[in-house]
XYZ file of C-alpha atoms in Angstrom:
691
model
C 67.944 123.015 79.398
C 64.741 122.321 77.458
C 63.253 118.898 77.080
C 64.344 117.018 73.955
C 62.375 114.601 71.717
C 65.131 111.881 71.434
C 68.478 111.327 72.925
C 71.085 108.568 72.692
C 72.273 107.448 76.092
C 72.865 104.408 78.270
C 70.930 102.028 80.562
C 70.799 103.061 84.175
C 71.537 99.646 85.566
C 74.644 97.342 85.350
C 78.240 98.028 84.244
C 77.653 96.870 80.696
C 75.953 100.306 80.198
C 74.040 99.104 77.158
C 73.415 101.727 74.543
C 69.878 103.039 74.417
C 67.770 105.639 72.576
C 65.111 107.458 74.673
C 62.199 109.129 72.973
C 59.513 111.397 74.585
C 56.082 110.337 73.477
C 52.507 111.485 74.335
C 52.129 108.670 76.905
C 55.601 108.894 78.437
C 59.128 107.840 77.517
C 60.096 104.891 75.374
C 63.330 103.034 75.117
C 65.010 101.276 72.214
C 68.401 99.538 72.279
C 71.100 100.780 69.881
C 73.846 98.901 68.208
C 76.333 99.661 70.879
C 79.174 97.132 71.102
C 78.328 95.681 74.419
C 74.682 95.049 73.695
C 74.379 95.131 69.902
C 70.793 95.780 69.791
C 69.802 93.819 72.842
C 68.429 94.731 76.300
C 67.469 92.787 79.317
C 64.063 93.031 81.126
C 65.347 95.773 83.375
C 66.653 97.860 80.505
C 63.349 97.622 78.592
C 61.408 98.813 81.676
C 63.951 101.499 82.808
C 61.720 104.486 81.640
C 59.071 103.477 84.081
C 61.428 104.651 86.863
C 61.090 108.198 85.718
C 57.445 108.423 86.788
C 56.853 105.978 89.685
C 54.021 107.306 91.931
C 56.263 107.839 94.902
C 58.969 109.752 93.125
C 60.474 112.270 95.527
C 59.611 115.745 94.273
C 60.118 118.027 97.330
C 62.725 118.190 100.063
C 61.577 116.606 103.283
C 62.540 117.401 106.842
C 61.579 115.326 109.926
C 59.355 117.172 112.364
C 57.473 115.496 115.197
C 58.712 112.177 114.021
C 57.317 112.581 110.451
C 59.055 113.613 107.179
C 57.176 116.768 105.940
C 57.678 118.770 102.732
C 59.688 121.980 102.992
C 61.312 124.325 100.539
C 65.000 123.926 99.423
C 66.277 126.841 101.568
C 64.856 125.294 104.672
C 66.212 121.788 103.879
C 69.633 123.041 103.022
C 69.863 125.296 106.029
C 68.793 122.461 108.254
C 71.612 120.184 106.851
C 74.230 122.895 106.860
C 73.440 124.142 110.401
C 73.422 120.619 111.709
C 76.725 119.713 110.036
C 78.446 122.850 111.239
C 77.244 122.365 114.781
C 78.587 118.743 114.811
C 81.934 119.789 113.246
C 82.333 122.625 115.766
C 81.591 120.359 118.735
C 83.200 117.131 117.632
C 85.603 117.842 114.695
C 85.300 117.149 111.014
C 85.507 113.301 111.284
C 82.249 113.439 113.232
C 80.641 113.705 109.838
C 80.674 110.869 107.391
C 79.712 110.540 103.680
C 78.460 107.325 101.984
C 78.465 107.350 98.130
C 77.417 104.876 95.409
C 78.688 103.012 92.485
C 75.739 104.372 90.369
C 76.790 107.985 90.602
C 78.190 109.612 87.475
C 81.879 110.339 87.350
C 81.146 113.977 87.966
C 78.999 113.266 91.017
C 81.465 110.821 92.408
C 84.401 113.315 91.911
C 82.607 116.306 93.417
C 81.402 114.170 96.339
C 84.972 113.207 97.273
C 86.024 116.771 96.982
C 83.159 118.068 99.031
C 83.924 115.625 101.823
C 87.650 116.333 102.076
C 87.502 120.181 101.484
C 84.092 121.517 102.549
C 83.682 119.060 105.449
C 87.319 118.297 106.009
C 86.469 114.698 106.833
C 88.299 111.466 106.240
C 85.181 109.486 106.740
C 84.009 108.856 103.153
C 83.445 105.464 101.432
C 80.834 104.029 99.173
C 78.819 100.955 98.363
C 81.338 99.863 95.670
C 83.331 98.540 98.650
C 80.647 95.757 98.746
C 80.991 95.057 95.007
C 84.412 94.899 93.492
C 87.043 95.847 96.088
C 88.529 92.423 96.366
C 89.055 92.213 92.578
C 90.487 95.681 92.621
C 93.023 94.807 95.291
C 94.038 91.566 93.650
C 94.245 93.102 90.144
C 96.308 96.042 91.411
C 98.698 93.626 93.139
C 98.970 91.391 90.094
C 99.010 93.831 87.202
C 99.804 97.283 88.799
C 96.446 98.578 87.629
C 92.836 97.820 88.370
C 90.391 98.004 85.356
C 87.500 95.453 85.433
C 88.087 94.228 81.915
C 91.515 95.241 80.476
C 90.075 94.455 77.022
C 86.798 95.336 75.156
C 83.802 92.938 75.717
C 83.796 92.190 72.043
C 87.087 90.389 72.432
C 85.092 87.614 74.118
C 83.268 86.892 70.872
C 86.317 84.808 69.650
C 86.782 82.872 72.879
C 86.921 79.100 72.723
C 86.739 78.669 76.459
C 85.757 80.945 79.409
C 85.959 80.197 83.065
C 83.506 82.095 85.044
C 84.335 82.174 88.712
C 81.409 83.368 90.874
C 79.709 85.164 88.100
C 76.170 84.716 86.816
C 75.842 87.052 83.849
C 72.848 85.300 82.382
C 70.850 87.004 85.166
C 73.085 89.938 86.190
C 73.969 91.242 82.714
C 72.125 89.103 80.118
C 73.341 91.060 76.942
C 76.899 89.904 77.799
C 75.858 86.236 77.071
C 75.815 86.918 73.290
C 79.568 87.522 73.518
C 80.018 84.045 75.132
C 77.896 82.015 72.667
C 80.930 80.492 70.865
C 82.844 79.576 74.021
C 82.683 76.443 76.140
C 81.891 77.861 79.658
C 83.309 76.567 82.824
C 81.146 78.027 85.586
C 82.295 77.902 89.304
C 79.171 78.435 91.464
C 77.750 76.684 94.519
C 74.313 77.048 92.854
C 73.305 75.730 89.440
C 72.567 79.286 88.308
C 71.122 80.258 84.928
C 74.660 80.665 83.690
C 75.748 77.256 85.015
C 72.693 75.826 83.138
C 74.332 76.962 79.808
C 77.920 75.782 80.780
C 79.867 72.914 79.327
C 81.113 72.230 82.787
C 79.776 73.312 86.262
C 82.036 73.166 89.164
C 79.913 73.339 92.385
C 82.213 74.003 95.420
C 80.959 74.425 98.838
C 80.570 78.139 99.735
C 83.829 79.541 100.961
C 86.089 77.035 99.272
C 86.751 78.731 95.985
C 90.294 79.510 96.811
C 90.943 75.783 97.489
C 89.553 75.024 94.128
C 91.807 77.797 92.477
C 94.797 76.329 94.143
C 93.938 72.842 92.886
C 93.396 74.013 89.359
C 96.850 75.583 89.435
C 98.284 72.413 90.899
C 96.846 70.362 87.998
C 98.137 72.894 85.422
C 101.617 72.603 86.709
C 101.754 68.896 87.404
C 100.163 67.913 84.095
C 102.260 70.272 81.993
C 99.619 72.749 80.890
C 101.552 75.923 82.025
C 103.166 78.289 79.570
C 106.806 78.342 80.729
C 108.034 80.949 78.230
C 105.364 83.382 79.263
C 105.937 82.862 82.947
C 109.718 83.452 82.498
C 109.259 86.528 80.235
C 106.324 88.279 81.735
C 105.809 87.387 85.410
C 107.554 87.093 88.783
C 106.749 85.096 91.844
C 105.696 81.816 90.314
C 107.765 79.599 92.550
C 106.303 81.078 95.740
C 102.774 80.679 94.444
C 103.512 77.212 93.265
C 104.834 76.193 96.765
C 101.413 76.979 98.217
C 99.537 75.223 95.366
C 101.870 72.189 95.533
C 100.016 70.695 98.592
C 96.538 71.046 96.933
C 96.441 67.821 94.990
C 93.191 67.076 93.291
C 91.875 64.439 95.897
C 92.494 66.948 98.688
C 90.639 69.619 96.773
C 87.686 67.307 96.238
C 87.547 66.594 99.987
C 87.453 70.342 100.796
C 85.331 71.690 97.947
C 83.200 68.726 96.800
C 84.321 69.234 93.256
C 85.223 65.805 91.636
C 88.838 65.269 90.525
C 87.742 64.487 86.985
C 85.859 67.752 86.745
C 88.941 69.666 87.923
C 91.208 68.108 85.310
C 88.630 68.791 82.614
C 88.353 72.437 83.453
C 92.130 73.021 83.271
C 92.304 70.984 80.083
C 89.548 72.948 78.436
C 91.245 76.232 79.124
C 94.753 75.090 78.322
C 93.767 73.488 74.938
C 91.614 76.466 73.794
C 93.031 78.679 71.151
C 91.464 81.612 72.795
C 90.698 81.454 76.606
C 89.667 83.795 79.393
C 89.288 83.704 83.176
C 86.531 86.012 84.559
C 85.626 86.552 88.194
C 82.584 88.081 89.825
C 81.064 88.703 93.244
C 80.937 85.019 94.128
C 84.739 84.984 94.279
C 85.052 88.346 95.920
C 82.541 88.620 98.732
C 84.490 86.678 101.285
C 86.732 87.524 104.254
C 89.559 86.052 101.943
C 88.106 87.503 98.657
C 91.292 89.257 97.603
C 93.304 85.974 97.973
C 90.552 84.158 96.064
C 90.665 86.419 93.166
C 94.443 86.237 93.254
C 94.213 82.412 93.108
C 92.237 82.602 89.835
C 94.612 85.283 88.460
C 97.534 82.891 89.350
C 95.836 80.246 87.210
C 95.357 82.636 84.408
C 99.080 83.799 84.525
C 100.195 80.130 84.670
C 98.303 79.455 81.508
C 99.835 82.580 79.872
C 96.498 84.429 79.334
C 96.636 88.118 80.641
C 98.094 90.746 78.378
C 97.712 88.757 75.185
C 95.276 89.141 72.223
C 92.468 86.655 72.347
C 93.208 85.668 75.923
C 93.073 87.405 79.252
C 91.816 87.779 82.857
C 89.082 90.205 83.913
C 86.466 91.035 86.494
C 82.785 91.626 85.736
C 82.087 94.916 87.408
C 78.511 95.052 88.880
C 77.246 98.565 89.319
C 76.488 101.010 86.479
C 79.491 103.203 87.342
C 81.227 100.642 89.539
C 84.476 101.271 87.573
C 84.390 105.066 87.483
C 82.873 105.251 90.919
C 86.075 104.007 92.554
C 88.498 106.055 90.448
C 87.753 109.567 91.399
C 87.790 109.898 95.213
C 84.734 108.518 96.947
C 86.671 105.570 98.328
C 88.247 106.084 101.752
C 91.899 105.630 100.578
C 91.790 107.337 97.202
C 92.049 110.582 95.468
C 90.975 111.282 91.797
C 92.804 109.390 88.974
C 93.015 106.184 91.282
C 95.674 107.916 93.352
C 96.572 106.845 96.871
C 95.522 109.487 99.500
C 98.660 108.579 101.442
C 101.041 109.396 98.485
C 102.639 112.886 99.103
C 102.907 113.561 95.310
C 99.304 112.595 94.851
C 98.158 114.883 97.570
C 100.138 117.779 96.230
C 98.801 117.337 92.647
C 95.176 117.076 93.659
C 95.411 119.873 96.229
C 96.850 122.147 93.492
C 93.844 121.380 91.258
C 91.521 122.064 94.209
C 93.251 125.266 95.217
C 94.010 124.075 98.789
C 97.117 123.172 100.844
C 98.112 119.546 100.606
C 98.362 119.332 104.400
C 94.700 120.409 104.665
C 93.519 117.161 103.034
C 92.673 114.489 105.531
C 94.083 111.019 105.478
C 92.439 107.667 104.804
C 89.259 106.947 106.601
C 87.128 103.906 107.573
C 85.979 101.468 104.849
C 82.250 101.151 103.980
C 81.156 98.614 106.615
C 83.532 99.980 109.270
C 82.119 103.425 108.628
C 78.515 102.202 109.108
C 79.526 100.127 112.095
C 81.015 103.245 113.849
C 78.004 105.517 113.307
C 76.786 107.061 116.576
C 79.626 105.480 118.676
C 81.792 107.802 120.837
C 84.638 107.927 118.323
C 82.461 107.588 115.152
C 80.559 109.957 112.955
C 77.458 111.552 114.428
C 76.131 112.696 111.007
C 76.031 110.938 107.770
C 75.280 112.064 104.162
C 74.137 109.259 101.866
C 74.257 109.706 98.040
C 73.073 106.998 95.774
C 72.924 104.087 98.167
C 70.490 102.140 100.280
C 72.595 100.523 103.116
C 69.571 99.527 105.094
C 69.036 96.773 102.569
C 72.470 96.364 100.864
C 74.908 96.467 103.868
C 75.771 93.373 105.758
C 74.558 92.801 109.304
C 71.470 94.707 108.295
C 69.685 94.945 111.691
C 72.828 96.332 113.278
C 73.424 98.707 110.331
C 69.892 100.024 110.743
C 70.412 100.582 114.475
C 73.654 102.519 113.758
C 71.864 104.696 111.223
C 69.021 105.407 113.614
C 71.504 106.442 116.379
C 72.834 109.369 114.357
C 72.287 113.077 115.340
C 71.714 113.750 111.695
C 71.052 111.524 108.671
C 70.730 113.115 105.285
C 69.785 111.037 102.118
C 69.793 112.296 98.527
C 67.781 110.069 96.371
C 64.899 110.034 93.769
C 62.680 107.549 95.589
C 61.922 106.955 99.270
C 64.325 104.059 99.789
C 64.400 102.183 103.084
C 67.333 104.407 104.047
C 65.631 107.585 103.144
C 62.696 106.571 105.300
C 65.019 106.774 108.282
C 66.491 110.123 107.368
C 66.179 113.434 109.158
C 66.394 115.244 105.863
C 65.679 113.868 102.379
C 66.891 115.678 99.264
C 65.139 114.834 95.944
C 67.671 114.563 93.087
C 67.626 113.889 89.494
C 67.504 110.524 87.671
C 69.589 109.238 84.790
C 67.384 110.656 82.015
C 67.266 114.047 83.615
C 70.982 114.851 83.825
C 74.124 115.104 81.762
C 77.305 113.316 82.722
C 79.665 110.434 82.052
C 79.900 106.883 83.192
C 82.732 104.392 82.901
C 81.702 100.868 82.001
C 83.293 97.576 82.899
C 85.765 97.932 79.934
C 87.084 101.212 81.161
C 85.245 102.928 78.398
C 83.967 106.473 79.261
C 80.436 107.094 78.048
C 78.134 110.034 77.721
C 74.904 110.013 79.784
C 72.492 112.620 78.020
C 69.520 114.450 79.308
C 66.084 113.964 77.784
C 63.738 115.760 80.119
C 63.550 118.159 83.014
C 63.217 116.669 86.569
C 59.741 116.674 88.111
C 58.675 118.970 90.985
C 61.636 120.598 92.763
C 64.289 117.808 92.269
C 67.816 119.149 91.802
C 71.016 117.617 90.608
C 73.450 116.212 93.153
C 76.007 118.712 91.765
C 73.684 121.586 92.718
C 73.063 120.026 96.095
C 76.801 119.791 96.855
C 77.441 123.352 95.672
C 74.659 124.798 97.818
C 75.701 122.923 101.011
C 79.361 123.930 100.357
C 78.481 127.592 100.094
C 76.476 127.346 103.230
C 79.435 125.860 105.022
C 81.596 128.867 104.031
C 83.233 127.538 100.811
C 83.672 129.689 97.726
C 80.964 128.738 95.216
C 83.401 128.500 92.246
C 85.059 125.548 93.880
C 81.974 123.419 93.395
C 80.719 123.814 89.839
C 77.175 122.738 89.048
C 77.692 122.141 85.276
C 78.691 118.544 84.560
C 80.950 119.582 81.700
C 82.820 121.956 83.974
C 83.132 119.301 86.747
C 84.407 116.762 84.192
C 87.088 119.275 82.889
C 88.287 119.634 86.408
C 88.286 115.815 86.907
C 90.454 115.486 83.888
C 93.038 117.790 85.436
C 92.868 116.041 88.756
C 93.262 112.641 87.187
C 96.198 113.628 84.884
C 99.124 111.517 85.490
C 97.240 109.085 87.671
C 96.695 105.463 87.040
C 93.169 106.198 85.863
C 94.206 109.148 83.495
C 91.113 110.891 81.938
C 93.125 114.011 80.881
C 92.654 113.380 77.141
C 89.015 112.548 77.359
C 86.488 115.370 76.704
C 82.833 115.799 76.178
C 83.656 117.010 72.577
C 85.461 113.709 71.749
C 82.796 111.602 73.348
C 80.038 113.544 71.568
C 81.861 113.030 68.295
C 81.525 109.286 68.810
C 85.170 108.396 69.749
C 85.449 105.124 71.792
C 87.730 106.343 74.614
C 89.052 103.833 77.179
C 91.256 105.127 79.977
C 94.178 105.775 80.380
C 93.978 108.551 77.811
C 96.669 111.067 78.832
C 96.213 113.751 76.135
C 93.800 114.831 73.467
C 95.859 113.257 70.768
C 95.800 109.888 72.449
C 93.235 107.292 71.118
C 92.592 105.717 74.442
C 93.703 102.329 75.614
C 91.040 99.600 74.800
C 93.532 96.805 75.539
C 95.904 97.050 78.473
C 99.117 95.096 79.139
C 99.815 93.900 75.614
C 103.393 95.172 75.843
C 103.926 95.114 79.549
C 102.105 95.183 82.887
C 101.883 98.451 84.952
C 104.490 97.611 87.501
C 107.752 99.421 87.152
C 109.510 96.233 85.849
C 106.668 95.482 83.373
C 105.874 92.070 84.800
C 102.804 90.619 86.429
C 102.947 89.280 89.955
C 101.862 85.793 91.112
C 100.546 85.868 94.682
C 101.382 83.174 97.174
C 97.956 82.609 98.621
C 96.620 79.867 100.875
C 93.083 78.584 101.499
C 91.551 79.306 104.935
C 88.171 78.611 106.327
C 85.402 81.341 106.265
C 84.962 83.561 109.302
C 81.892 81.530 110.115
C 81.358 77.776 109.635
C 78.335 75.690 110.280
C 77.723 74.072 113.672
C 75.017 72.391 115.621
C 72.794 75.353 116.102
C 73.437 76.640 112.530
C 74.080 73.479 110.372
C 73.780 75.036 106.908
C 75.469 77.734 104.903
C 73.441 80.630 103.347
C 74.823 82.406 100.292
C 73.348 85.469 98.728
C 73.070 86.921 95.150
C 70.869 88.471 92.491
C 67.987 87.560 90.289
C 67.215 88.677 86.729
C 64.208 90.891 87.387
C 65.708 92.864 90.517
C 68.743 95.050 90.899
C 70.971 95.771 93.934
C 68.843 96.770 96.877
C 65.637 96.763 94.731
C 64.884 100.387 95.545
C 64.399 101.033 91.766
C 63.239 97.703 90.431
C 60.750 96.952 93.134
C 58.838 100.036 91.913
C 58.358 98.633 88.386
C 55.259 96.515 88.165
C 56.554 94.143 85.358
C 59.636 93.463 87.289
C 57.780 92.912 90.580
C 55.509 90.459 88.904
C 58.537 88.517 87.728
C 60.244 88.478 91.195
C 57.645 89.689 93.816
C 59.138 88.472 97.065
C 62.185 87.019 98.689
C 62.704 83.259 98.409
C 65.109 80.659 99.711
C 66.349 77.882 97.487
C 66.729 74.579 99.368
C 67.681 70.956 98.311
C 64.718 68.619 98.572
C 66.440 66.491 101.276
C 67.276 69.612 103.318
C 63.704 70.776 102.972
C 62.261 67.445 104.089
C 64.532 67.324 107.149
C 63.367 70.861 108.106
C 59.690 69.942 107.482
C 59.379 72.479 104.632
C 57.382 72.112 101.460
C 57.728 74.014 98.128
C 56.003 77.375 98.425
C 55.907 77.318 102.242
C 57.218 80.092 104.446
C 60.575 79.578 106.071
C 62.479 81.498 108.798
C 66.194 81.404 108.037
C 68.286 82.299 111.138
C 71.975 83.072 111.571
C 73.789 84.379 114.764
C 72.812 87.855 113.877
C 69.106 87.530 113.151
C 66.532 85.860 110.788
C 64.833 86.454 107.568
C 61.471 85.297 106.246
C 61.387 83.798 102.749
C 59.284 81.661 100.512
C 60.762 78.164 99.997
C 61.834 77.020 96.487
C 62.746 73.359 96.493
C 65.573 73.006 93.934
C 67.069 69.622 93.199
C 70.401 71.082 91.964
C 71.212 72.880 95.228
C 73.872 71.407 97.526
C 72.338 69.729 100.538
C 74.463 71.967 102.929
C 73.647 75.280 101.257
C 70.664 77.602 100.867
C 70.489 80.690 98.654
C 68.546 84.069 99.051
C 68.493 87.098 96.827
C 69.273 90.352 98.722
C 66.947 92.762 96.836
C 63.983 92.721 99.309
C 63.235 94.933 102.373
C 61.870 94.393 105.857
C 61.975 90.850 107.256
C 62.864 89.631 103.765
C 66.347 91.252 103.871
C 68.925 88.521 103.218
C 71.583 90.734 104.820
C 69.870 90.306 108.180
C 71.822 87.034 108.046
C 75.228 88.197 106.859
C 77.997 89.412 109.212
C 80.735 91.901 109.443
C 83.739 89.782 108.864
C 86.071 91.758 106.351
C 88.742 90.913 103.939
C 91.982 92.225 105.654
C 93.111 94.103 102.376
C 89.957 94.989 100.470
C 87.715 95.375 103.589
C 85.006 93.474 101.628
C 82.380 91.946 103.836
C 81.695 88.283 103.700
C 78.287 88.246 102.028
C 78.654 84.759 100.563
C 78.923 82.596 103.716
C 76.646 82.716 106.797
C 75.985 79.834 109.057
C 72.175 79.345 109.340
C 69.380 77.114 110.175
C 66.044 76.933 108.426
C 62.596 76.118 109.912
C 58.883 76.575 109.188
C 57.328 80.022 109.768
C 53.897 81.435 109.745
C 54.480 85.147 109.285
C 53.944 86.924 106.086
C 56.964 87.723 103.868
C 57.764 91.426 103.595
C 57.439 92.619 100.082
């Protein structure tokens, strides 16, 4: 394809997928926002600087193979032959599950789909998962249990324009997706966050619970709603089941008990419920702060229970939703790169689902492997006697983003073969035996699915530099070298998408009626969209929920302590999150000068009293230590922090990795790691902070 002058496409970062127009100019590529519904002519700092990514000085342009301890440039045939021979040798000696695949929530739908197919057919392995397990898995599990279907927002973002009140539990969109805030301007915000975040600063009411106590707060809010008569009895009777069992759990969480456990005053609890209940239009939205716990699924379910009790989900002008994080966090978990799923959001253990997908793929259903390990369990098993001995990584940087980072790095380093496909030399790529340079967002065609379940067209502006190839071409070439027929792994995004449509047909995430032609014609198509005459489904659940009886389910959940609580040696709680100028593991944004100037290094927010007790001053270096390791960070003394809590962003490498502190405790259902709670101590340090 030739280079174009201008294309209309979407931002490469968060799940809003803001509309943009890219233009090739003499001095490079420029970006302008479009009047797309989610951003309406706005962009955040990351979106405005996104074209800089296309020409960063250390952009990967040639395949690299490790020789004599160093990564050296080679041609594609040498790189692919090295990978294929290594994979085949490991499979022959140890079986297909000795090879693992780790994907990403930023991959296009086409890449995510073909990666899942490649893992299960070309490799025959069950060992595939992706970094979206760290992002939205708890909300997905809770939403599926409650509504029978998981779509981040079951309504368009623009519905929030008319909201009178919105509860944001563990979400900080003012920094993580700033253009969303224009849709919340008319609403009174109730923000649940242990920090006084940028979003909490704009709130009418900030509830500041101790980290790990969000579920106790959700139970308490439900208690108040019931006891003080704010519930919608007619809605509960007509559209839900399980209320009594959920209420029995919440009945013991009277406001004074909730205040003792969470630190949130009784008056603030009552005001929060009253604001939601009295609003003509109200929404409950959850984010990573509610999810990234060893009880994250139950915590999200607790807030869904509150929304159901108030009669919000499945009604115009009201609702519950989850703010998906990664650019294709929604589509990325729908098409088969998650350990327990097949395309169309089908269960890999469902015989009918296996038969349908196998028929599309032209293989026998019994040849498909079963469910594999979840993301952290997969990383934790690398190099062990019963774990994978090789790993292929596409679109992820687990050295920085995975929990228990030092242990994760050790596991990656223990592999016989580590292959990383990326467009910059991320910290994970620097460990690899083979690095494959792949295309960026403005160099490829494809589709993404944003947080509303709206399928969007990504359009190519320019040819990739050097010898970079698309991920689809890489998967095709590897599959052929492993003995697969080439036609089974198309390299054209449109052809892959048409196959994805057939594979998803009849599934919960049904894309059968969505086509490039309809998207290019400007149709706004939200899944499910079962046929080409269907207009798509921007609003789910208005008539019924996706369970067979059409009713939503309350969940009988109970608060429990985090997996790790403070003690004498580690008296504080560390919680992690994001900042405005950086994104995810920082592999992209740390290469943009303007963003690095705004957020150049890791920091730790500490209350003044906590800092004084530790002998720390604002701007000093601190060592934050948990039972797993320690991170170096610059101190920010913040008067609004809780005295028992410190906060670190997780975007930074080396000794500044916040995930050196986090552990491997997992939610029993979603397998989400507990990123938000780590017992730590903090003390002065002299070392330089890793940038």
